[in-house]
XYZ file of C-alpha atoms in Angstrom:
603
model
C 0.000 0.000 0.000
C 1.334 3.077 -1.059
C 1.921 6.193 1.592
C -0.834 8.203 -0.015
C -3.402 5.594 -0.747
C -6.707 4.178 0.949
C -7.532 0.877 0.447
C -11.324 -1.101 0.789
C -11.628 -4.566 0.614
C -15.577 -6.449 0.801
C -14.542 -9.135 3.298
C -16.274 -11.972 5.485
C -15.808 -12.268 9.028
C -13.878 -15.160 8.380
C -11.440 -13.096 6.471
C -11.799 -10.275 8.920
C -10.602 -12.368 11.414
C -7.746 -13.566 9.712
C -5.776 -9.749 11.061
C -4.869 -8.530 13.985
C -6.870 -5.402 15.736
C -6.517 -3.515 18.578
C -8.703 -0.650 20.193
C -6.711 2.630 20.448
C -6.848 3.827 24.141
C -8.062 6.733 23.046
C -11.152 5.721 21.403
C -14.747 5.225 22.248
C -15.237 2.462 24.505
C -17.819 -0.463 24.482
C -21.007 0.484 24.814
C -23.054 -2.377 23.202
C -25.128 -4.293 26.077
C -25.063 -0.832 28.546
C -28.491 -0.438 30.741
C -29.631 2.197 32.432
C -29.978 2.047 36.481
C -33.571 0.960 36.068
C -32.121 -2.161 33.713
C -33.553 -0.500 30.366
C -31.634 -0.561 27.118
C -28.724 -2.921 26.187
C -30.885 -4.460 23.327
C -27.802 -3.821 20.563
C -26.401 -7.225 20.824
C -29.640 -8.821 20.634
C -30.558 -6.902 17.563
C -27.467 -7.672 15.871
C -27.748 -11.868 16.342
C -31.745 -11.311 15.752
C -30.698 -9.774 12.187
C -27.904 -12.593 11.385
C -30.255 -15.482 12.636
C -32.982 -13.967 10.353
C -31.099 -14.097 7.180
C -29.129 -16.939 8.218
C -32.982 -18.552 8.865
C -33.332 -18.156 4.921
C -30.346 -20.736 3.650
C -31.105 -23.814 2.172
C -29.059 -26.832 1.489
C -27.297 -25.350 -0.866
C -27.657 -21.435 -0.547
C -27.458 -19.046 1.765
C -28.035 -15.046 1.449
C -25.424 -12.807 2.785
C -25.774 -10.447 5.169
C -24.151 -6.843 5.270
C -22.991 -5.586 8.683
C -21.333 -2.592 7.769
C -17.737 -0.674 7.550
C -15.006 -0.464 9.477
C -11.823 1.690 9.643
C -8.323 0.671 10.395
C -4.835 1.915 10.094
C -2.381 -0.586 10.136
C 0.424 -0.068 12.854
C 4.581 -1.072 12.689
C 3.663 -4.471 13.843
C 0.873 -5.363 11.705
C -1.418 -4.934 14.068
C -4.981 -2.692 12.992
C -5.529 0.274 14.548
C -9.511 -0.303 14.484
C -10.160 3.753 14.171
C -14.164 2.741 13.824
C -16.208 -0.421 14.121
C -15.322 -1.132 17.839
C -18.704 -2.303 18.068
C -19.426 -4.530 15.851
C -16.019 -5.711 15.872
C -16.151 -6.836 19.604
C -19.808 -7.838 19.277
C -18.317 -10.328 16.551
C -15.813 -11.211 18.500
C -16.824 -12.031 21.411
C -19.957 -14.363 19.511
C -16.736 -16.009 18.298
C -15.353 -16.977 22.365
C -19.453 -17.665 23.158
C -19.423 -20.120 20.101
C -16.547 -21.676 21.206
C -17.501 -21.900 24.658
C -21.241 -23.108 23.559
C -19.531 -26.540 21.851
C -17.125 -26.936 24.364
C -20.039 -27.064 27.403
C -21.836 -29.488 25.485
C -18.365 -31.813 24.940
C -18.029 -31.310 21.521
C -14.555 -30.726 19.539
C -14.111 -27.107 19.102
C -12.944 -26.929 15.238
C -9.197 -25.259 14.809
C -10.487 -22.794 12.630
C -12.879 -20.926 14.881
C -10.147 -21.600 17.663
C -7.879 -19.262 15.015
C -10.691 -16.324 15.006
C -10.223 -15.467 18.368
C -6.297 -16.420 18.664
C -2.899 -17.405 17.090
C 0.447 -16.557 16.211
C 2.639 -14.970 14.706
C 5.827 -14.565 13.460
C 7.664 -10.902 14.097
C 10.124 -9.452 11.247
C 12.939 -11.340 13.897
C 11.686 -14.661 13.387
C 10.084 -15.226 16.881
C 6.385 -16.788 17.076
C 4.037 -14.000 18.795
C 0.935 -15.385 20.709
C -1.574 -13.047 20.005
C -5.720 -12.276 20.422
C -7.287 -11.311 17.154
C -8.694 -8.313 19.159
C -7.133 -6.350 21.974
C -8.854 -3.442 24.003
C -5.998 -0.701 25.273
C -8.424 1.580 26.785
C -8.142 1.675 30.995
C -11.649 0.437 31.333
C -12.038 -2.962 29.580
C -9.840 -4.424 31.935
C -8.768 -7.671 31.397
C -12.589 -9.063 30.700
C -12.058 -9.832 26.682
C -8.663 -11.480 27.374
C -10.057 -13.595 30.013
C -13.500 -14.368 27.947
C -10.755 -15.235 24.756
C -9.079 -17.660 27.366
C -12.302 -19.490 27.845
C -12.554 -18.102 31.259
C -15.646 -15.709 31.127
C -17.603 -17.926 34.167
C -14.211 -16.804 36.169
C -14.018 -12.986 35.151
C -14.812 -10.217 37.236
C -17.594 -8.376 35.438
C -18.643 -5.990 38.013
C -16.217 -3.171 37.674
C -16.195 -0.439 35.159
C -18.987 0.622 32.929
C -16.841 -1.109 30.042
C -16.381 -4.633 31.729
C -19.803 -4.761 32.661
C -20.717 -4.035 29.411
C -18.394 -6.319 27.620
C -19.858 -9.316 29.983
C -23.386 -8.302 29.081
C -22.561 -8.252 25.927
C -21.044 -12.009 26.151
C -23.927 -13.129 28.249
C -26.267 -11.836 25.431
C -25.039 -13.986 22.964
C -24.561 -17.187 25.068
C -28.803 -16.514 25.885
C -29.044 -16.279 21.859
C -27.185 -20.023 22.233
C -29.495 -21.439 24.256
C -32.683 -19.807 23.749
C -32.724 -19.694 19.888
C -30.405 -22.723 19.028
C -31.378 -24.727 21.592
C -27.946 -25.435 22.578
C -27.380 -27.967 19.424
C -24.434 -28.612 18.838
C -24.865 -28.989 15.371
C -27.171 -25.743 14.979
C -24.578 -24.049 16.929
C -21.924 -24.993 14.285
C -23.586 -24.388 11.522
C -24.539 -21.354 12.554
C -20.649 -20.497 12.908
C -20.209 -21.572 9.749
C -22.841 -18.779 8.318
C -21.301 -15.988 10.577
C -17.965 -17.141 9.007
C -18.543 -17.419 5.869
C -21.720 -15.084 4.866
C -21.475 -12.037 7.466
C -19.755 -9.531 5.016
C -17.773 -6.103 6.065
C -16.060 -3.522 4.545
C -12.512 -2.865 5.892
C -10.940 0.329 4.674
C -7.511 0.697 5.314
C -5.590 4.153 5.576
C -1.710 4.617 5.331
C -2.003 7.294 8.258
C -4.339 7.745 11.857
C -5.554 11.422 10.364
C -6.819 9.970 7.249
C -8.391 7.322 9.288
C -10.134 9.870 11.225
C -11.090 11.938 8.188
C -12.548 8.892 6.708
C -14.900 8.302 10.290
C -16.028 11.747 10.008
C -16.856 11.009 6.507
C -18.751 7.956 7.065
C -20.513 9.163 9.991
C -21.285 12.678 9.058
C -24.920 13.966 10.539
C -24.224 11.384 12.978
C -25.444 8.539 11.075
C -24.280 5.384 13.221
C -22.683 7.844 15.901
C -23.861 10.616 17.468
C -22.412 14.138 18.130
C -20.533 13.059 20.779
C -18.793 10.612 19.035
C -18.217 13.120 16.267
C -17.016 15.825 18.424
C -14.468 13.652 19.890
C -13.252 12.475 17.023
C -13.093 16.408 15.366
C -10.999 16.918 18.635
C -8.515 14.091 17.922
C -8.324 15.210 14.157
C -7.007 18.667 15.517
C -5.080 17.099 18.241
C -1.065 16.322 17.868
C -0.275 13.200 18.080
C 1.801 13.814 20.668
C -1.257 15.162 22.681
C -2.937 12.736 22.057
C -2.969 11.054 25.512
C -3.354 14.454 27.181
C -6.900 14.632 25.379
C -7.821 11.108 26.093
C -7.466 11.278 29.662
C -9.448 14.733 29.614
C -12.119 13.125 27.202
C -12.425 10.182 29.847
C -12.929 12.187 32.953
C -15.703 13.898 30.740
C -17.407 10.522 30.329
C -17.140 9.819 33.605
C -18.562 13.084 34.767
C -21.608 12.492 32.711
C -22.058 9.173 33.686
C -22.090 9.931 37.216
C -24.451 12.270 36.650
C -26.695 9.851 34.748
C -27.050 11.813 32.196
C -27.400 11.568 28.266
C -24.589 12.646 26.673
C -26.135 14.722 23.813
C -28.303 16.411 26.701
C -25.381 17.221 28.290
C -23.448 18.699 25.026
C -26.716 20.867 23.694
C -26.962 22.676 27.186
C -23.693 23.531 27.768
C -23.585 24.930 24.317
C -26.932 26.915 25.094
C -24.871 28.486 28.267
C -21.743 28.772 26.810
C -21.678 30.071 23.423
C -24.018 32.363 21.213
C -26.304 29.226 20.093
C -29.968 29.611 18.464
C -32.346 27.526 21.151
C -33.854 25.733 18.757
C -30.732 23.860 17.962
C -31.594 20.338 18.288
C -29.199 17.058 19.212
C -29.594 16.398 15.469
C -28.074 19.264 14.619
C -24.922 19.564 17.256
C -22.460 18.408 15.113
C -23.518 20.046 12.287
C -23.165 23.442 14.387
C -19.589 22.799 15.454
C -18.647 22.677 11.719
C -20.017 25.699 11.185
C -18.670 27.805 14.477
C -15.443 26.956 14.885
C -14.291 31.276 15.741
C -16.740 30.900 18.752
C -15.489 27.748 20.635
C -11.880 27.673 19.002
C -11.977 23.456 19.065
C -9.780 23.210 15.707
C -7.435 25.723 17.003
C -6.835 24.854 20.180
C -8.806 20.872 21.105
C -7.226 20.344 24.164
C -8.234 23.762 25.448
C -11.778 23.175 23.982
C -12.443 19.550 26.004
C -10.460 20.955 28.816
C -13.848 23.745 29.315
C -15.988 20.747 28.529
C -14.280 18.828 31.244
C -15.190 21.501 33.724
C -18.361 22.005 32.674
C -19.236 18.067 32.937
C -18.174 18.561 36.857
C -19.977 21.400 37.436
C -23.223 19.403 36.136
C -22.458 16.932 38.137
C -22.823 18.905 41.195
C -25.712 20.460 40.174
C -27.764 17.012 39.753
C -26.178 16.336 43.261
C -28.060 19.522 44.593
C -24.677 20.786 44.651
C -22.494 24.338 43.407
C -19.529 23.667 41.411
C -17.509 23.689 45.146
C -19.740 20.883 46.551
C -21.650 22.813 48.707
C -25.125 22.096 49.313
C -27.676 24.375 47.407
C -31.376 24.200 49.233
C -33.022 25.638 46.176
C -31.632 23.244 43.873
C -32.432 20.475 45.648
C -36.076 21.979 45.908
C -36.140 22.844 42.108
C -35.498 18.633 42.041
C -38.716 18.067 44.050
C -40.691 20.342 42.106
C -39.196 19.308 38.718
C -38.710 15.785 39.023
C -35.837 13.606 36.988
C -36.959 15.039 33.580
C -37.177 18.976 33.752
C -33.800 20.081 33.590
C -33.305 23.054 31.360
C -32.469 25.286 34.395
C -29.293 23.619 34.093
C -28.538 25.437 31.245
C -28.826 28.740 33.405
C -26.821 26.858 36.200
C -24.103 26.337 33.625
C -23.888 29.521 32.510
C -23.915 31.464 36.253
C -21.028 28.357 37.489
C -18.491 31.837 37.400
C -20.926 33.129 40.414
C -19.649 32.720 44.119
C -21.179 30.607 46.510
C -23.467 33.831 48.032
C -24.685 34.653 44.509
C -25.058 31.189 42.815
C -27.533 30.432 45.963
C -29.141 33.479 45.447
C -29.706 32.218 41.737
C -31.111 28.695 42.472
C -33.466 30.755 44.468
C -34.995 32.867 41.808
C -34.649 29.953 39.312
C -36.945 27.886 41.630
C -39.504 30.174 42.381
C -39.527 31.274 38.581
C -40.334 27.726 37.645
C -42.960 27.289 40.028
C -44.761 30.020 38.867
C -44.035 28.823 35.031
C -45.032 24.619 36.160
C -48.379 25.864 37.624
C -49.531 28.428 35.244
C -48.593 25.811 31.985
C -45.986 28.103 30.694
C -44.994 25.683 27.341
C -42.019 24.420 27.007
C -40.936 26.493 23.882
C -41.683 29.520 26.065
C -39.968 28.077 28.776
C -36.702 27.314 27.063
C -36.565 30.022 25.062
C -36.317 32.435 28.164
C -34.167 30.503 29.821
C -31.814 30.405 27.072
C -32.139 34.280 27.240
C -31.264 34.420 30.336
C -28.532 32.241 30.528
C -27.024 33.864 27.583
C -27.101 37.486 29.470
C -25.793 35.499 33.336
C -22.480 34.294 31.906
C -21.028 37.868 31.898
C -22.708 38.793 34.940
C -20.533 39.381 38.605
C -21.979 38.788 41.758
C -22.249 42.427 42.482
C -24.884 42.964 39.415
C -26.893 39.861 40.105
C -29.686 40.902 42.340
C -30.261 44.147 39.694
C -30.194 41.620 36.665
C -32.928 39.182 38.591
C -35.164 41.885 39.306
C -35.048 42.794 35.803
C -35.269 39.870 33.783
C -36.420 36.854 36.206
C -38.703 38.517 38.933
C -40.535 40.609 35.720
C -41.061 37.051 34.117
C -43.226 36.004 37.290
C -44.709 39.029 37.779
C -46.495 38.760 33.716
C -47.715 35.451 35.460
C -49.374 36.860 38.323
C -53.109 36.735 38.087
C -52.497 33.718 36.127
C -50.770 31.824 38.863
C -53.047 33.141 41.928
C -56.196 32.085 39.997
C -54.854 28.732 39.035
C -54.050 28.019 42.808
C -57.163 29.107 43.983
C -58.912 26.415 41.700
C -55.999 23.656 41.726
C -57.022 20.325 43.405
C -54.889 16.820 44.057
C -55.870 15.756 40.226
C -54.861 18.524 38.681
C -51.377 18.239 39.327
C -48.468 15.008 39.305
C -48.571 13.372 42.866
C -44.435 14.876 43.749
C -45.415 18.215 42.277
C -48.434 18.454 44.748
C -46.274 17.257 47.556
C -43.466 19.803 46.849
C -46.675 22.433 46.587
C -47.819 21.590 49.968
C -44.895 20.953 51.755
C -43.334 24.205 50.928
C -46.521 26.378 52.155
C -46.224 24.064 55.243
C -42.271 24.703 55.295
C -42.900 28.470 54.980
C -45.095 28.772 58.093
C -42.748 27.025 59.843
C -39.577 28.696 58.826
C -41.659 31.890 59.692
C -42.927 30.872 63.297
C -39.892 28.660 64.553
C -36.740 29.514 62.683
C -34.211 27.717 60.855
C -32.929 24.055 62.105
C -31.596 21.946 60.254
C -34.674 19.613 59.809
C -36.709 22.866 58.775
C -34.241 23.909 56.572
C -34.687 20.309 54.435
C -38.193 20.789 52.117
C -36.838 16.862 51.770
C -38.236 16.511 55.341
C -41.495 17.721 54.598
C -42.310 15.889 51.362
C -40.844 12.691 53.041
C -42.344 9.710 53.285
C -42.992 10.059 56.504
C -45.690 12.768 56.069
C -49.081 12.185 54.169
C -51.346 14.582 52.248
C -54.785 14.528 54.560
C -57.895 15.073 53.102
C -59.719 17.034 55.479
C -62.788 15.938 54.215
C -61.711 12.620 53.336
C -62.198 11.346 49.366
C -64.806 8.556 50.747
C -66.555 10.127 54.069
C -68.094 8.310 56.630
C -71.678 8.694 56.859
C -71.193 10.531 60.247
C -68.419 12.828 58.039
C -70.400 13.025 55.690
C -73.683 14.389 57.309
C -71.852 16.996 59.305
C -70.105 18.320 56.092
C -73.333 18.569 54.645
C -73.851 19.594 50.176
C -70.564 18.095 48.577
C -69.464 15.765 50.531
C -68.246 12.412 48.414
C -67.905 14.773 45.439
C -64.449 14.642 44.368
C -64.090 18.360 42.825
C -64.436 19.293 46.383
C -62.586 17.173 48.873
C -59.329 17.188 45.892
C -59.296 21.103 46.240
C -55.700 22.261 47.963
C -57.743 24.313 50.770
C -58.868 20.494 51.783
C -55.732 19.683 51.795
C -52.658 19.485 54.867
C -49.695 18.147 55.306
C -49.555 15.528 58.293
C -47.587 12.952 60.011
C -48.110 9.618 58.869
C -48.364 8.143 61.868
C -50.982 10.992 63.101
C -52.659 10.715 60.110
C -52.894 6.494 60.564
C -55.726 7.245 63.219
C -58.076 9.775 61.830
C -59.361 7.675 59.246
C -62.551 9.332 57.237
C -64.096 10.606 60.728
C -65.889 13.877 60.542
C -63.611 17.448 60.942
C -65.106 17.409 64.651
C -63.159 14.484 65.470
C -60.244 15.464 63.299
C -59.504 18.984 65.191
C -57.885 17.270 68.124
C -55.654 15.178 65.586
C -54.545 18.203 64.023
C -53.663 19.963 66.975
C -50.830 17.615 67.406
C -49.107 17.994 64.382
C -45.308 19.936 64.873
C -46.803 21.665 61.313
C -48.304 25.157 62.386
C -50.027 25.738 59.143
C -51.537 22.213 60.097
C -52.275 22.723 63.578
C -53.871 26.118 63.149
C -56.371 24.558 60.994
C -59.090 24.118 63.927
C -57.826 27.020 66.487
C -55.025 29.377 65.210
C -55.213 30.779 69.049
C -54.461 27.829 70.376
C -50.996 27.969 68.756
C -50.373 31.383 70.333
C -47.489 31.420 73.338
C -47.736 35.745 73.659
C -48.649 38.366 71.995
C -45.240 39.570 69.242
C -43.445 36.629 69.765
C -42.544 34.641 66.065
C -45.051 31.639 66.570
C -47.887 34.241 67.845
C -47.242 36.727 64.727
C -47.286 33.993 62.207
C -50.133 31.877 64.004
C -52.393 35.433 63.744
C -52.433 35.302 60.071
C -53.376 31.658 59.577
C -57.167 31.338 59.317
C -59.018 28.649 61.745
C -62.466 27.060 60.989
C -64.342 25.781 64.035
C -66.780 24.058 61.710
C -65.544 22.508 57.947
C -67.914 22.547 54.653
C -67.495 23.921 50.968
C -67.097 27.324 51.593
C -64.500 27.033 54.299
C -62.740 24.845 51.739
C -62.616 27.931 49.820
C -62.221 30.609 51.977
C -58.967 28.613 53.330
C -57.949 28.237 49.021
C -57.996 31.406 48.714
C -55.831 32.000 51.710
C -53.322 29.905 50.625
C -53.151 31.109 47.081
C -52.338 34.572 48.156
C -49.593 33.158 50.951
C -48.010 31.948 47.299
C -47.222 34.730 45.733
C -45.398 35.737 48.820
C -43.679 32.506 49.183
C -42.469 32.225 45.096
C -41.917 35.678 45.387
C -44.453 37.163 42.732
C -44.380 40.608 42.523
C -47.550 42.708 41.483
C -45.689 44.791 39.036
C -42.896 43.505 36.059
């Protein structure tokens, strides 16, 4: 092969297999097989045998179709070995069907035939004359371990496979295709062989070979442009490598790793990741989509200088990954605990995240000021959750804002919240007080109605007692310790249901939030559905003021300008419970809201 020239060559696996590869440390590891902590996902491997066995289903006697598994990349190195620049995964997956095959025949005491033992290892003889032992595939990244050199030994049942993300991976991958064995083969011996012989001899590939790494590269790029196979992840790092000295390239590597890892301890998707630190960072359109990531980095190159200067480039990735991390850990970017931000989780859930994007681009801000942030962030998404703000609007501010944040210094964030976030509830306010005093338990998701209640209950409390460190936790209020009473329970007694008189049993009523308090469980385990004037008593033992003022706010009272007094005066009591005191006590607590989000009257 000639210095400039680029070689492809159609070739079975059997062929395939007939080379040495090895995985660059520096690329992509395995990823085939990977689940996420609820056990979804991992269904590559599968797909891949499903799609073999279908075609390979087809043969007859005599024929069988061939089957197409697509292109791989390689540069060969000073020993001969591949550099396997793209294909890792279907390379591996075909590999390691290769050691399951073998392992299959040998389980059922069959002779393993010397060809397939040749697939997965042989030797060689070096340019001195001495024979070389070597795997057909070896993995040089950190994270795979040993596993495939213990699974090409015939020792998977012995491997440790609960390590990295990459061994586990690797051993589901492995365990996948020994399942495919003995599920759809039936553990035959002879299906089992002949299905080798198919994979062998029928599974096609296209190997291009490079005479350099950089044309390699370029060629990936090539074949996965618009992230067709890969995604912009993948892309990006490869861009980065493309720009990258070879000399560097171990410097970016490591960096590109502890980005992985960042974002994997963070549980998050990768592209997720990518699009909103490129919405805080950098002057970027917010309709930019995942699709279109890659795409965007060809075309703005002068903003985030990743040709000129790669390392530079992942290096502000890197520390933007870590700062995430923290953030989904309630957390600034110095590990300190945020309250708000761990509130903003409760009222959120594990799907709304775009305030990250803000939190991203305020990171810069000291502890003081970031807190100060996660505060108006949270009561700004309150206001936008409850009135139905849509997500276009919702993203599209935030973007605005987060664009305007990165440049702003501690000392100019309370003016810049006042005018940008604290206007945005303010357009919101009649909306949001008229949607609270008509909001019952139906209308919202069961953790968003918890966070709703618990932080009115928190506020009273925070107000009459102080800070402590349980009070300080909205955690200990939407616990699981503490239920959501009906005061007029969903399916009244008769005795309840008499003394609440026109309503009761209809559920438009008793779900209403004034019907609504926050109690302990284990207070709330022996009220039942009795009627309020049974209840009162109950109530009057809960450590919740806003609870316990619910029958007798006077009761409450200790003296006449102490804390608890002052905030005990302004909580309304009802000596007797129907409809309209359900109301009266709504419309209470939907003006306390707008002082606890912090809703201005004017924008």
């Amino acid at each position: 092969m000639t210095e400039q020239s680029i070689d492809s060559e159609d070739m079975t696996l059997k062929r395939l297999f007939q080379d040495f590869y090895r995985v660059p440390d520096y690329q992509r590891e395995y990823v085939w097989g990977e689940t996420n902590p609820k056990g979804e996902g991992g269904e590559e491997v599968e797909q891949f045998l499903n799609d073999i066995f279908n075609e390979y289903d087809n043969a007859t006697k005599s024929d069988a179709p061939e089957y197409f598994i697509g292109t791989i990349v390689v540069c060969r190195g000073r020993d001969d070995v591949f550099e396997l620049i793209d294909g890792q995964q279907r390379t591996t997956t075909s590999y390691l069907t290769l050691c399951a095959i073998r392992d299959a025949i040998e389980e059922l005491e069959e002779t393993v035939p010397e060809e397939l033992k040749s697939q997965i290892a042989a030797s060689t003889v070096d340019w001195q004359g001495e024979s070389v032992e070597r795997y057909r595939l070896d993995l040089q990244y950190e994270d795979s371990g040993d596993i495939l050199k213990e699974i090409a030994d015939g020792k998977a049942l012995e491997a440790v496979t609960d390590g990295t993300r990459s061994i586990r991976n690797i051993s589901n991958a492995y365990q996948t295709v020994r399942e495919f064995l003995k599920v759809t083969l039936e553990d035959d011996p002879a299906a089992i062989r002949r299905f080798h012989g198919y994979l062998t001899n029928k599974v096609k590939i296209i190997r291009i070979e490079t005479p350099t790494i950089a044309k390699a590269l370029k060629i990936f790029e090539t074949i996965n442009d618009r992230g067709v196979g890969l995604d912009a992840m993948d892309l990006l790092k490869n861009l980065l490598f493309m720009n990258t000295k070879e000399s560097d390239f171990q410097k970016l590597k490591d960096i590109w790793k502890k980005l992985t890892d960042e974002i994997y301890t963070a549980r998050e998707k990768p592209l997720r990741f990518l699009r909103y630190y490129l919405l805080a960072t950098y002057n970027v359109d917010n309709k930019l989509r995942e699709d279109d990531i890659y795409d965007w980095f060809q075309k703005n190159e002068k903003q985030t200088g990743h040709a000129a200067n790669p390392i530079q480039f992942a290096s502000g990735l890197l520390k933007g990954a870590e700062a995430y991390r923290h953030f989904v850990h309630d957390e600034d970017t110095a590990g300190n605990h945020v309250r708000a931000l761990a509130n903003t989780r409760l009222l959120g859930g594990q799907t709304i995240k775009q305030h990250f994007i803000v939190l991203l681009a305020g990171r810069h801000l000291d502890r003081e000021s970031f807190a100060d942030l996660c505060r108006e962030i949270e009561n700004t998404m309150c206001v936008w959750l409850i009135t139905g703000k849509t997500a276009k609007e919702y993203e599209r501010t935030i973007v605005r804002v987060a664009r305007d944040i990165r440049s702003i210094s501690g000392d100019e964030l309370e003016e810049f919240l006042q005018s940008n976030l604290a206007p945005e509830r303010a357009k919101l306010r009649k909306d949001f007080k008229e949607t609270l005093e008509e909001i019952g338990f139906w209308d919202l998701r069961r953790f968003r109605l918890r966070y709703l209640v618990g932080k009115m209950t928190q506020y009273v409390d925070l107000e009459a007692y102080g800070e402590s460190e349980g009070r300080n936790s909205l955690a200990e209020y939407v616990g699981g310790n503490n239920d959501i009473e009906h005061i007029l329970a969903t399916d009244p007694s008769k005795k309840a249901a008499e003394e609440f008189g026109e309503g009761a049993g209809d559920w438009e009523i008793d779900s209403l939030l004034g019907n609504l308090v926050l109690l302990e469980r284990s207070i709330n385990r022996s009220i039942g559905n009795e009627p309020y004037s049974e209840k009162k008593s109950k109530y009057q033992q809960s450590k919740f003021l806003l609870t316990k003022c619910v029958p007798d706010a006077d009761a409450a009272k200790i003296g006449t300008s102490d804390m608890i007094t002052k905030a005990a005066k302004r909580l309304p009591s009802f000596d007797t419970w129907d409809h309209e005191q359900i109301l009266a006590r709504q419309k209470f607590l939907a003006k306390l809201a707008l002082e606890i989000w912090q809703v201005p009257e004017k924008a």
